[in-house]
Amino acid sequence: MTDKTRDDWQALADKEVKGRDLTWHTPEGFAIQPLYTADDVPADPGLPGFAPFTRGVKASMYAGRPWTIRQYAGFSTAEESNAFYRRNLAMGQKGLSVAFDLATHRGYDSDHPRVVGDVGKAGVAIDTVRDMEILFDGIPLDQMSVSMTMNGAVIPVLAFFIVAAERQGVSRDKLDGTIQNDILKEFMVRNTYIYPPEPSMRIVSDIIAYTSAEMPKFNSISISGYHMHEAGATAVQELAFTIADGKEYATRAMAAGLDIDAFAGRLSFFFGIGMNFFMEVAKLRAARTLWWKTMNGLGAKSERSKMLRTHCQTSGVSLQEQDPYNNVIRTTIEALASVLGGTQSLHTNALDEAIALPTDFSARIARNTQLVLQEETGITNVVDPLGGSYYVEALTAKLVEEAEKLIAEVDAAGGMTAYVASGKPKAAIESAAAAKQASVDRGETVIVGVNKYRKAEEEHLDTLDIDNHAVREAQIARLKAVRAGRDEAACQAALKALTEGCTNGGNLLALAVEAARHDATLGEISAAMEEAFGRYGTNPTPVKGIYSAAYEGDSRYAQVVEGVAAVGRRLGRAPKVLVAKMGQDGHDRGANVIASAFADMGFDVVSGPLFQTPAETRDMALAEKVDAIGASSLAAGHKTLIPELIGLLREAGRPDIKVVAGGVIPPQDYDFLREAGVQGIYGPGSKVVECAADMLRLLGHNMPPIGSELREKAK
């Protein structure tokens, strides 16, 4: 296209929109033009199946074989999850993707006092090899690809999988699937870590070594950008930090003596897919280019080592409680983006996952979304159908360019382990999340049915509710039976050998497999390593200044700031709020956004450490002399943990401390929480500024009536 032709188009467009600038600025800071032409495409992207694999890792892609349909699922007991898996497999699902409960993620058996409210709530409880046997009962492990999302307790979980297969008659060299085993992103966003960073990296390397030698069909790691995406990362941050994580794992494995081409072909990736359709398509294409460059730089010779193969999952954060059937549309759009981006497998979230685990009804719709895309649309018949799009190619190149700048910053810091220890990636993602929330609250980012086109009255869905008490009792009974039936001396000897292996250099997975054969429990195996490595913990440090900058000049924000100041004058100090995360849920995006925003508005905010018990939260609230506690819940422990906290405050003679709750809380639980003493409930879609206004009303300040509907919802 000539300059004259582009100028003519610009003149015509300006006339049509009366000179209004049509440039769109993305959260990544990209200035997106309203028109792209051949002049904007920097280079030929090549062909599918050939380096740098921008257009796909296989020449035939879906024309030869469609992507694998997976559903990430697990809840309650192994029996319940097994029945759910078998129903889904009968209806067209092709691979299993296991969700574990938070007690399992954090290395605790179900009878541990710290996990009373977590057992079976956000995934399946796995305490023993027996649980794993039941989980896969009737599912032949030599024929089924199994993906397991596990990082903190990755050693016992993978050991249980190997031994359960042995007891099914399947040798480990026949096992096909993936273990996530991506601990670096846990220290950035998801926080289901157990051990400090260095021993955690040792665990990653030992698993890569063991699987390379013993499990040739099994992917030893799934390097995850998904959780960064869900925590609020921009596409550039997700790309750069995920590729840098992969580079770090490869470098550590090589330092341990492994040949890069012996293991790199079984490294896989995992990306989140959001609602910026073309950005998500370009992100997967850019990821393949970046990985090819990275592996070239590390000296890989095999072309398979340089291919980025990925699983994708549609975004959970994009799902909304309000007008929930819109979530079917959102998931379909995100699924299409991941497919057009060239994913190897896909999980589609269910319409009710903004507030609860999916029901059979919602899971069927989510699964059928993929079946319809595969069977009815014709999109599998053409390889990389968006290849050559001026916009997509320009966007892909821009993502590569910007991600490489951030990767260079990581390299300059000494690699991703050192960069994570600096706190920079976590702070950058939290800043992006806070900016995104402010944009949604102000209506600049439209969420249909939430901040625009909202229904006068919401319809509520029937959601899945897990009887946490019954699940925990069943798990404790099985734990007792397993312990009673094992050779205790042999079990303890194997556990002692595992602890010694932490310091003498033995392969930790091999040692854990031996302990699992003697029926050591998940908690015992984790504790054996904790004895040598210690247990890791951090205190959150929320970012500052994001909300105040976004709301500069906003009258409602100014009202809230003045209200905080007025309460402060009355109290003789700023009103003090503890933002608490109880239970083993490490997802802290919501808690950090609230802490950041409330601090900007003038509250004295205390950010509690992750993984507190209700008693520890009470003790901190009393020691800090807070006026209110905001309990953040994303993993269904709210019906157990928050009422216990309120009871402990009453016993301590402090029923005056206000307790409010926010996060993923089904509306049908609101009455239960109110009766327990919760004075404000703020689910998905709540505006942060209005949450602060409501808090002021609870503290006795007469706020102007804007946002009073939020107060009514909490009554």
XYZ file of C-alpha atoms in Angstrom:
715
model
C 0.000 0.000 0.000
C 1.375 3.423 -0.922
C 1.526 6.358 1.473
C -1.005 8.149 -0.741
C -3.484 5.287 -0.360
C -3.067 5.186 3.422
C -3.465 8.962 3.550
C -6.654 8.713 1.518
C -8.032 6.103 3.922
C -7.139 8.259 6.909
C -8.877 11.256 5.423
C -12.017 9.234 4.712
C -12.024 7.677 8.192
C -11.521 11.079 9.835
C -14.479 12.422 7.905
C -16.685 9.498 9.000
C -15.855 9.862 12.694
C -15.472 13.671 12.619
C -11.770 13.544 13.452
C -12.112 11.370 16.559
C -8.954 9.344 17.283
C -9.739 5.660 16.779
C -6.493 4.452 18.344
C -7.065 1.951 21.173
C -4.566 1.615 24.046
C -4.385 -1.897 25.520
C -3.382 -2.787 29.100
C 0.006 -3.720 27.636
C 0.448 -0.106 26.566
C 0.110 -0.930 22.875
C -1.384 1.769 20.666
C -3.629 -0.311 18.402
C -4.277 1.300 15.037
C -7.749 1.106 13.484
C -6.197 -0.218 10.246
C -3.300 -2.560 9.489
C -1.763 -3.132 6.079
C 1.132 -5.070 4.571
C 3.420 -2.203 5.587
C 2.851 -3.115 9.249
C 3.939 -6.738 8.909
C 7.645 -6.938 9.806
C 8.517 -10.384 8.435
C 7.207 -13.562 6.840
C 6.084 -15.825 9.742
C 7.114 -18.966 7.868
C 5.156 -22.205 7.590
C 3.496 -24.447 10.182
C 5.735 -27.231 11.420
C 8.947 -25.355 10.637
C 11.117 -23.064 12.753
C 10.423 -20.709 14.414
C 7.018 -22.476 14.709
C 5.082 -19.221 14.867
C 2.308 -20.783 12.782
C 2.173 -24.065 14.686
C 4.345 -26.941 15.895
C 2.946 -29.407 13.356
C 2.633 -28.998 9.616
C -0.907 -30.381 9.536
C -2.100 -29.029 12.930
C -5.849 -29.687 13.420
C -6.336 -30.793 9.824
C -4.356 -33.872 10.848
C -5.599 -34.189 14.434
C -7.807 -31.850 16.490
C -6.662 -30.500 19.834
C -7.272 -32.656 22.933
C -10.444 -31.805 24.842
C -9.717 -31.709 28.564
C -11.777 -30.684 31.575
C -9.931 -29.538 34.688
C -11.979 -31.173 37.411
C -11.836 -32.659 40.862
C -13.941 -32.192 43.946
C -14.941 -33.867 47.185
C -13.715 -37.454 47.444
C -11.832 -39.636 44.997
C -15.041 -41.651 44.485
C -17.071 -38.571 43.480
C -14.344 -37.289 41.157
C -13.903 -40.693 39.529
C -17.633 -40.867 38.749
C -17.491 -37.348 37.268
C -14.480 -38.263 35.097
C -16.131 -41.399 33.778
C -19.321 -39.525 32.854
C -17.296 -36.901 30.988
C -15.179 -39.461 29.146
C -18.340 -41.202 27.997
C -19.570 -37.889 26.568
C -16.536 -37.106 24.411
C -13.795 -35.797 26.689
C -10.380 -37.131 25.572
C -8.037 -36.479 28.493
C -8.167 -35.994 32.256
C -6.986 -32.895 34.090
C -7.015 -33.302 37.864
C -7.805 -30.505 40.312
C -6.605 -31.209 43.849
C -7.951 -29.624 46.995
C -5.904 -27.003 48.808
C -4.948 -29.270 51.686
C -3.293 -31.576 49.147
C -1.595 -28.662 47.351
C -0.039 -27.464 50.590
C 1.200 -30.883 51.707
C -1.261 -31.542 54.532
C -3.232 -34.703 55.201
C -6.968 -34.211 55.648
C -6.721 -34.729 59.403
C -4.335 -31.783 59.901
C -5.847 -29.013 62.070
C -4.834 -26.265 59.620
C -7.080 -27.580 56.828
C -10.428 -28.052 58.551
C -12.222 -25.775 56.065
C -10.303 -26.790 52.936
C -10.697 -30.557 52.533
C -12.483 -31.467 49.294
C -13.736 -27.921 48.661
C -11.791 -26.693 45.611
C -10.583 -30.024 44.286
C -10.261 -33.687 45.184
C -8.646 -34.715 48.476
C -5.690 -37.077 48.006
C -3.985 -38.346 51.168
C -2.753 -41.794 50.142
C -2.026 -44.079 47.222
C -5.392 -45.653 47.979
C -7.099 -42.342 47.170
C -5.234 -42.214 43.862
C -6.245 -45.793 43.042
C -9.902 -44.910 43.596
C -9.552 -41.697 41.577
C -8.562 -43.701 38.479
C -10.644 -46.818 39.107
C -11.868 -48.168 35.773
C -9.712 -45.700 33.839
C -6.788 -47.550 32.190
C -3.671 -45.468 32.842
C -1.788 -47.027 29.944
C -4.414 -45.559 27.573
C -5.447 -42.257 29.165
C -3.471 -39.004 29.151
C -3.583 -37.505 32.643
C -2.678 -33.916 33.478
C -2.172 -33.017 37.141
C -2.060 -29.433 38.341
C 0.306 -29.795 41.265
C 3.355 -27.855 42.389
C 3.896 -27.622 46.150
C 3.195 -31.288 46.942
C 4.348 -32.446 43.522
C 6.670 -35.144 44.902
C 4.073 -37.186 46.839
C 1.328 -36.656 44.232
C 3.465 -37.898 41.344
C 4.776 -40.741 43.503
C 1.189 -41.777 44.311
C 0.305 -41.681 40.596
C 3.244 -43.940 39.732
C 2.442 -46.434 42.501
C -1.313 -46.411 41.789
C -0.471 -47.293 38.170
C 1.798 -50.110 39.376
C -1.072 -51.497 41.427
C -3.249 -51.263 38.307
C -0.604 -53.288 36.440
C 0.756 -50.359 34.418
C 4.492 -49.724 34.467
C 5.704 -46.115 34.696
C 7.194 -46.145 31.192
C 3.631 -46.512 29.823
C 2.241 -43.449 31.629
C 1.195 -40.544 29.428
C 0.382 -37.064 30.672
C 1.769 -33.991 32.395
C 2.608 -32.834 35.893
C 2.611 -29.056 36.314
C 5.715 -28.921 38.545
C 6.095 -25.151 37.986
C 7.104 -23.722 41.344
C 8.430 -20.338 40.225
C 4.993 -19.037 39.320
C 3.778 -20.089 42.769
C 6.164 -17.593 44.333
C 4.836 -14.927 41.964
C 1.064 -15.391 41.997
C -0.654 -18.592 43.124
C 1.253 -19.179 46.370
C 0.628 -22.918 46.855
C 4.294 -23.415 47.677
C 5.636 -25.427 50.612
C 9.426 -25.134 50.616
C 11.772 -22.163 49.998
C 12.768 -21.350 46.394
C 16.124 -23.157 46.205
C 14.991 -26.578 47.498
C 11.836 -26.155 45.425
C 14.002 -25.809 42.327
C 15.889 -28.950 43.391
C 12.551 -30.792 43.391
C 11.806 -29.587 39.853
C 15.195 -30.808 38.628
C 14.823 -34.202 40.331
C 11.443 -34.756 38.674
C 12.837 -33.823 35.264
C 15.731 -36.259 35.803
C 13.509 -39.119 36.978
C 10.894 -38.780 34.249
C 13.560 -38.379 31.540
C 15.032 -41.728 32.559
C 11.922 -43.652 33.606
C 8.825 -42.122 31.949
C 9.539 -41.378 28.269
C 5.896 -40.522 27.400
C 5.339 -38.206 30.365
C 5.774 -34.420 30.367
C 7.836 -33.522 33.410
C 6.714 -29.930 33.696
C 3.949 -27.619 32.473
C 5.287 -24.092 32.623
C 2.307 -21.998 33.536
C 1.401 -18.497 32.474
C -2.245 -19.193 33.268
C -2.032 -18.239 36.916
C -0.159 -15.045 36.038
C -2.956 -14.228 33.608
C -5.581 -14.845 36.288
C -3.633 -12.758 38.796
C -3.840 -9.775 36.435
C -0.703 -9.985 34.297
C -0.674 -8.300 30.912
C -0.014 -10.441 27.835
C 3.582 -9.187 27.761
C 4.145 -10.082 31.419
C 2.549 -13.504 31.008
C 4.682 -14.245 27.961
C 7.976 -12.946 29.324
C 7.743 -14.458 32.793
C 6.510 -17.823 31.497
C 9.280 -18.141 28.920
C 11.831 -16.958 31.501
C 10.542 -19.606 33.931
C 11.032 -22.260 31.259
C 14.535 -21.003 30.564
C 15.365 -21.209 34.275
C 14.094 -24.781 34.589
C 16.076 -25.856 31.530
C 19.208 -24.125 32.822
C 18.900 -25.802 36.229
C 18.397 -29.227 34.680
C 21.462 -28.731 32.490
C 23.461 -27.623 35.538
C 22.442 -30.905 37.178
C 24.096 -32.751 34.302
C 21.161 -33.448 31.993
C 21.498 -33.102 28.227
C 19.029 -30.441 27.075
C 17.758 -32.565 24.205
C 17.117 -35.473 26.607
C 14.405 -33.564 28.474
C 13.396 -30.392 26.608
C 11.070 -32.190 24.215
C 8.844 -33.092 27.169
C 8.573 -29.609 28.616
C 5.106 -28.204 28.010
C 3.362 -24.897 28.655
C 0.042 -23.651 29.951
C -1.509 -20.282 29.066
C -4.632 -18.442 30.141
C -6.896 -17.061 27.432
C -8.845 -13.855 28.056
C -11.257 -11.659 26.177
C -8.883 -9.574 24.020
C -9.409 -11.974 21.139
C -6.625 -11.081 18.710
C -4.128 -10.391 21.508
C -4.667 -13.945 22.799
C -4.254 -15.448 19.325
C -1.040 -13.476 18.844
C 0.188 -14.393 22.338
C 0.310 -18.116 21.556
C 2.033 -17.461 18.220
C 4.569 -15.176 19.939
C 5.187 -17.774 22.664
C 6.283 -20.351 20.100
C 8.683 -17.872 18.499
C 10.138 -16.838 21.857
C 10.671 -20.433 23.004
C 12.379 -21.352 19.741
C 14.781 -18.430 20.223
C 15.344 -19.341 23.870
C 16.155 -22.976 23.209
C 18.424 -22.055 20.326
C 20.288 -19.802 22.735
C 20.657 -22.639 25.247
C 22.198 -24.902 22.603
C 19.339 -27.288 21.834
C 19.912 -29.255 18.649
C 16.684 -31.246 18.319
C 13.807 -29.430 16.625
C 11.420 -31.074 19.098
C 13.289 -29.376 21.936
C 12.518 -26.022 20.353
C 8.769 -26.573 19.869
C 6.526 -24.901 22.413
C 3.597 -27.222 23.002
C 0.848 -25.804 25.162
C -2.375 -26.475 26.993
C -4.788 -23.570 27.339
C -7.638 -22.763 29.689
C -10.257 -20.100 29.228
C -10.153 -17.375 31.849
C -11.838 -17.799 35.210
C -11.402 -14.131 36.080
C -13.421 -13.066 33.032
C -16.430 -15.028 34.309
C -19.014 -13.009 36.218
C -21.631 -13.679 38.868
C -23.983 -11.140 37.285
C -26.009 -12.186 34.223
C -24.150 -15.524 34.338
C -25.269 -16.974 31.013
C -23.036 -14.372 29.370
C -20.217 -16.580 30.634
C -21.077 -19.171 27.982
C -20.409 -16.513 25.351
C -17.171 -15.427 26.993
C -15.876 -18.995 27.216
C -16.752 -19.662 23.569
C -14.856 -16.586 22.397
C -11.831 -17.460 24.524
C -11.906 -21.080 23.333
C -11.949 -19.916 19.722
C -8.967 -17.634 20.376
C -6.946 -20.480 21.876
C -7.748 -22.752 18.941
C -6.916 -20.121 16.329
C -3.719 -19.499 18.295
C -2.737 -23.160 17.901
C -3.109 -24.819 21.306
C -2.509 -28.573 21.684
C -5.198 -29.103 24.320
C -7.911 -27.008 25.910
C -10.057 -26.731 29.019
C -13.190 -24.600 28.828
C -14.478 -23.125 32.087
C -18.109 -23.602 33.045
C -20.614 -20.760 33.269
C -20.949 -21.029 37.066
C -17.236 -21.121 37.936
C -17.292 -17.455 38.988
C -19.008 -18.573 42.173
C -18.596 -22.349 42.627
C -17.335 -25.644 41.263
C -19.196 -26.624 38.073
C -22.314 -28.759 38.113
C -22.809 -31.588 35.620
C -25.139 -29.240 33.718
C -22.616 -26.426 33.367
C -19.682 -28.781 32.732
C -21.566 -30.363 29.831
C -22.081 -26.967 28.190
C -18.381 -26.168 28.649
C -17.297 -29.482 27.130
C -19.791 -29.221 24.273
C -18.386 -25.782 23.428
C -15.230 -27.564 22.306
C -17.114 -30.350 20.545
C -19.111 -27.805 18.549
C -15.929 -25.938 17.582
C -14.315 -29.193 16.454
C -17.262 -30.787 14.722
C -19.449 -27.985 13.339
C -17.389 -24.904 12.428
C -14.871 -26.134 9.853
C -12.013 -24.315 11.625
C -10.013 -27.551 11.919
C -9.754 -27.873 8.148
C -7.234 -25.038 7.622
C -3.874 -24.710 9.349
C -3.372 -21.330 11.081
C -6.258 -19.603 9.289
C -5.297 -16.211 10.762
C -1.723 -16.486 9.510
C -1.014 -13.594 7.186
C -3.539 -11.304 8.851
C -1.884 -7.891 8.875
C -3.147 -7.190 12.383
C -2.326 -10.610 13.845
C 1.185 -10.675 12.363
C 1.920 -7.114 13.540
C 0.582 -7.901 17.009
C 2.603 -11.124 17.191
C 5.799 -9.277 16.309
C 5.060 -6.536 18.856
C 4.508 -9.080 21.620
C 7.787 -10.813 20.782
C 9.627 -7.483 20.833
C 8.196 -6.310 24.163
C 8.502 -9.693 25.859
C 12.160 -9.931 24.833
C 12.842 -6.629 26.597
C 11.362 -7.993 29.820
C 13.198 -11.323 29.455
C 16.450 -9.367 29.094
C 15.649 -7.648 32.407
C 15.189 -11.068 34.021
C 18.494 -12.288 32.578
C 20.266 -9.192 33.877
C 18.960 -9.979 37.378
C 20.572 -13.425 37.247
C 17.639 -15.501 36.033
C 14.085 -16.049 37.147
C 14.820 -17.470 40.588
C 16.734 -14.322 41.525
C 14.168 -12.107 39.817
C 11.316 -13.737 41.741
C 13.261 -13.283 44.991
C 13.503 -9.546 44.236
C 9.705 -9.291 44.307
C 9.632 -7.365 41.013
C 7.459 -9.724 38.946
C 4.863 -10.072 41.710
C 4.697 -6.292 42.165
C 4.405 -5.738 38.402
C 1.514 -8.199 38.096
C -0.258 -6.721 41.121
C 0.073 -3.244 39.623
C -1.462 -4.477 36.367
C -4.304 -6.153 38.294
C -5.055 -3.017 40.300
C -5.059 -0.899 37.137
C -7.421 -3.365 35.435
C -9.829 -3.342 38.376
C -9.835 0.462 38.463
C -10.589 0.517 34.726
C -13.532 -1.872 35.224
C -14.836 0.072 38.216
C -14.747 3.315 36.241
C -16.531 1.709 33.282
C -13.604 2.258 30.912
C -13.333 -1.512 30.432
C -16.851 -2.747 29.697
C -18.121 -5.959 31.293
C -21.565 -6.646 29.831
C -24.101 -7.277 32.564
C -21.773 -5.947 35.263
C -20.869 -2.319 34.608
C -23.006 -1.868 31.482
C -26.404 -3.271 30.420
C -26.944 -4.602 33.932
C -30.199 -6.405 34.654
C -32.618 -4.864 37.133
C -32.779 -8.154 38.998
C -30.205 -10.924 38.858
C -31.068 -14.577 38.360
C -29.202 -16.999 40.558
C -27.861 -20.366 39.512
C -28.081 -23.651 41.341
C -24.453 -24.357 42.198
C -22.518 -27.337 43.490
C -22.039 -27.360 47.253
C -19.558 -29.706 48.888
C -20.218 -31.000 52.413
C -16.740 -30.270 53.698
C -17.392 -31.943 57.067
C -18.550 -35.227 55.512
C -15.636 -35.322 53.052
C -13.114 -34.676 55.807
C -14.575 -37.379 58.027
C -14.433 -39.896 55.151
C -10.806 -38.979 54.403
C -9.811 -39.282 58.055
C -11.398 -42.736 58.220
C -9.449 -43.880 55.162
C -6.220 -42.410 56.538
C -6.682 -44.403 59.740
C -7.323 -47.590 57.772
C -4.248 -47.131 55.561
C -1.990 -46.402 58.532
C -3.345 -49.388 60.438
C -2.742 -51.767 57.534
C 0.811 -50.836 56.557
C 4.225 -52.097 57.655
C 5.003 -49.202 59.966
C 8.715 -49.927 60.339
C 9.250 -50.118 56.569
C 7.227 -46.928 56.065
C 9.218 -44.970 58.641
C 12.498 -46.230 57.187
C 11.481 -45.029 53.743
C 10.492 -41.627 55.154
C 13.833 -41.346 56.967
C 15.662 -42.169 53.724
C 13.703 -39.396 52.002
C 14.721 -36.843 54.641
C 18.349 -37.919 54.316
C 18.075 -37.688 50.531
C 17.255 -33.996 50.859
C 20.808 -33.396 52.036
C 22.818 -36.236 50.487
C 21.687 -35.709 46.889
C 19.395 -38.696 46.316
C 16.619 -38.321 43.741
C 13.652 -37.155 45.795
C 10.974 -38.566 43.504
C 12.582 -42.012 43.488
C 12.781 -41.942 47.281
C 9.154 -40.782 47.560
C 7.990 -43.581 45.239
C 9.537 -46.057 47.659
C 7.782 -44.357 50.593
C 4.484 -44.453 48.677
C 4.902 -48.189 48.066
C 4.941 -48.549 51.862
C 1.780 -46.399 52.110
C 3.317 -43.253 53.534
C 0.750 -40.458 53.397
C 1.014 -37.204 51.466
C 1.438 -35.249 54.694
C 4.143 -37.605 55.951
C 6.141 -37.405 52.720
C 5.828 -33.616 52.697
C 6.853 -33.409 56.365
C 9.867 -35.638 55.716
C 11.159 -33.090 53.209
C 10.066 -30.145 55.359
C 12.284 -31.506 58.133
C 15.282 -30.777 55.887
C 14.052 -27.840 53.840
C 11.738 -25.917 56.203
C 8.363 -24.391 55.259
C 8.286 -21.107 53.372
C 6.086 -18.116 54.079
C 5.883 -14.436 53.132
C 3.877 -11.363 54.076
C 2.094 -9.518 51.243
C 3.195 -5.971 50.435
C 0.427 -4.447 48.279
C 1.300 -1.880 45.636
C 0.433 1.766 46.164
C -0.753 4.664 44.051
C -2.565 2.756 41.286
C -6.110 3.564 42.420
C -5.421 7.138 43.407
C -3.939 7.803 39.972
C -6.806 6.092 38.141
C -9.443 8.008 40.118
C -7.850 11.439 40.013
C -10.681 13.971 39.621
C -13.459 11.420 40.278
C -16.131 12.896 42.553
C -17.255 9.599 44.122
C -13.673 8.627 44.926
C -13.179 12.058 46.489
C -16.288 11.499 48.648
C -14.867 8.242 49.958
C -11.457 9.780 50.650
C -13.143 12.593 52.596
C -15.267 10.019 54.439
C -12.144 8.115 55.498
C -10.617 11.373 56.707
C -13.803 12.214 58.641
C -13.800 8.846 60.407
C -10.135 9.390 61.138
C -10.862 12.732 62.771
C -13.519 11.128 64.938
C -11.286 8.211 65.950
C -8.147 10.284 66.305
C -6.455 7.956 63.783
C -7.148 6.444 60.378
C -9.741 3.621 60.380
C -7.826 0.347 60.457
C -8.737 -2.702 58.374
C -7.171 -6.163 58.372
C -7.345 -7.897 54.970
C -7.266 -11.586 55.887
C -6.627 -14.751 53.880
C -7.660 -17.760 55.952
C -7.259 -21.383 54.971
C -4.889 -22.777 52.361
C -6.105 -20.696 49.400
C -3.144 -18.781 47.966
C -5.017 -16.840 45.261
C -4.481 -13.319 46.567
C -5.400 -11.076 43.615
C -8.622 -9.883 45.230
C -7.060 -9.379 48.656
C -4.161 -7.411 47.191
C -6.437 -5.223 45.056
C -8.582 -4.388 48.087
C -5.537 -3.695 50.269
C -3.991 -1.448 47.613
C -7.183 0.487 46.904
C -8.188 0.942 50.550
C -4.694 2.176 51.422
C -4.869 4.718 48.588
C -8.205 5.918 49.965
C -6.672 6.591 53.367
C -7.472 3.476 55.404
C -4.734 2.070 57.607
C -4.485 -1.376 55.990
C -2.904 -4.422 57.582
C -2.308 -7.239 55.075
C -2.410 -10.538 56.897
C -0.083 -13.344 55.844
C -1.432 -16.119 53.672
C -2.733 -19.378 55.127
C -3.900 -18.096 58.519
C -6.234 -20.040 60.765
C -9.227 -18.137 62.176
C -7.466 -18.086 65.556
C -4.367 -16.516 64.019
C -6.516 -13.915 62.251
C -8.262 -13.094 65.547
C -4.926 -12.740 67.334
C -3.587 -10.415 64.645
C -6.767 -8.323 64.655
C -6.544 -7.874 68.426
C -2.829 -7.122 68.394
C -3.192 -4.580 65.590
C -6.317 -3.049 67.193
C -8.272 -3.046 63.923
C -11.777 -1.716 63.425
C -12.747 -4.245 60.771
C -11.633 -7.457 59.080
C -12.141 -8.134 55.390
C -11.993 -11.893 54.782
C -11.101 -12.829 51.194
C -12.413 -16.205 50.041
C -11.869 -17.804 46.653
C -11.875 -21.496 47.484
C -15.186 -22.252 49.197
C -13.939 -22.258 52.791
C -16.085 -19.256 53.733
C -18.866 -21.254 55.435
C -16.384 -22.807 57.849
C -13.629 -20.270 58.410
C -15.475 -16.933 58.615
C -18.121 -18.034 61.156
C -15.338 -19.526 63.279
C -13.496 -16.186 63.194
C -16.629 -14.291 64.282
C -17.159 -16.736 67.131
C -13.564 -16.295 68.305
C -13.915 -12.484 68.257
C -17.051 -12.762 70.395
C -15.285 -15.059 72.844
C -12.481 -12.504 73.060
C -15.013 -9.802 73.985
C -14.628 -7.975 70.665
C -17.890 -8.437 68.758
C -17.560 -4.757 67.799
C -14.884 -5.589 65.214
C -16.779 -5.608 61.919
C -16.305 -8.660 59.690
C -17.031 -8.454 55.974
C -16.434 -11.047 53.266
C -15.491 -10.797 49.606
C -14.587 -13.043 46.716
C -16.107 -16.173 45.216
C -19.184 -16.620 47.422
C -22.381 -18.103 45.944
C -25.449 -15.886 46.590
C -27.264 -18.784 48.265
C -24.606 -18.661 51.008
C -25.261 -14.986 51.811
C -28.036 -15.640 54.342
C -25.912 -18.224 56.126
C -23.053 -15.746 56.454
C -25.313 -12.897 57.569
C -26.813 -15.105 60.282
C -23.269 -15.936 61.379
C -22.566 -12.217 61.815
C -20.988 -11.120 58.523
C -21.960 -7.476 58.012
C -21.045 -6.991 54.365
C -20.694 -9.404 51.448
C -19.035 -8.341 48.203
C -19.013 -10.864 45.379
C -17.584 -10.709 41.858
C -18.497 -7.457 40.085
C -18.508 -5.329 43.244
C -16.949 -1.893 42.763
C -14.015 -1.397 45.093
C -14.855 2.264 45.751
C -18.391 1.275 46.779
C -17.003 -1.476 49.014
C -14.982 1.237 50.768
C -18.072 3.465 51.034
C -19.984 0.592 52.589
C -17.165 -0.013 55.059
C -17.421 3.632 56.132
C -21.135 3.204 56.769
C -20.392 0.164 58.918
C -17.952 2.315 60.883
C -20.678 4.866 61.520
C -20.052 7.450 58.809
C -23.069 8.839 56.923
C -21.970 8.385 53.329
C -23.885 9.946 50.397
C -26.427 7.474 48.954
C -24.636 6.638 45.681
C -23.990 2.916 45.740
C -26.678 2.198 48.310
C -27.739 -0.793 46.221
C -24.524 -2.482 47.342
C -25.575 -2.047 50.946
C -28.994 -3.496 50.184
C -27.386 -6.540 48.597
C -25.436 -7.182 51.790
C -28.519 -6.964 54.056
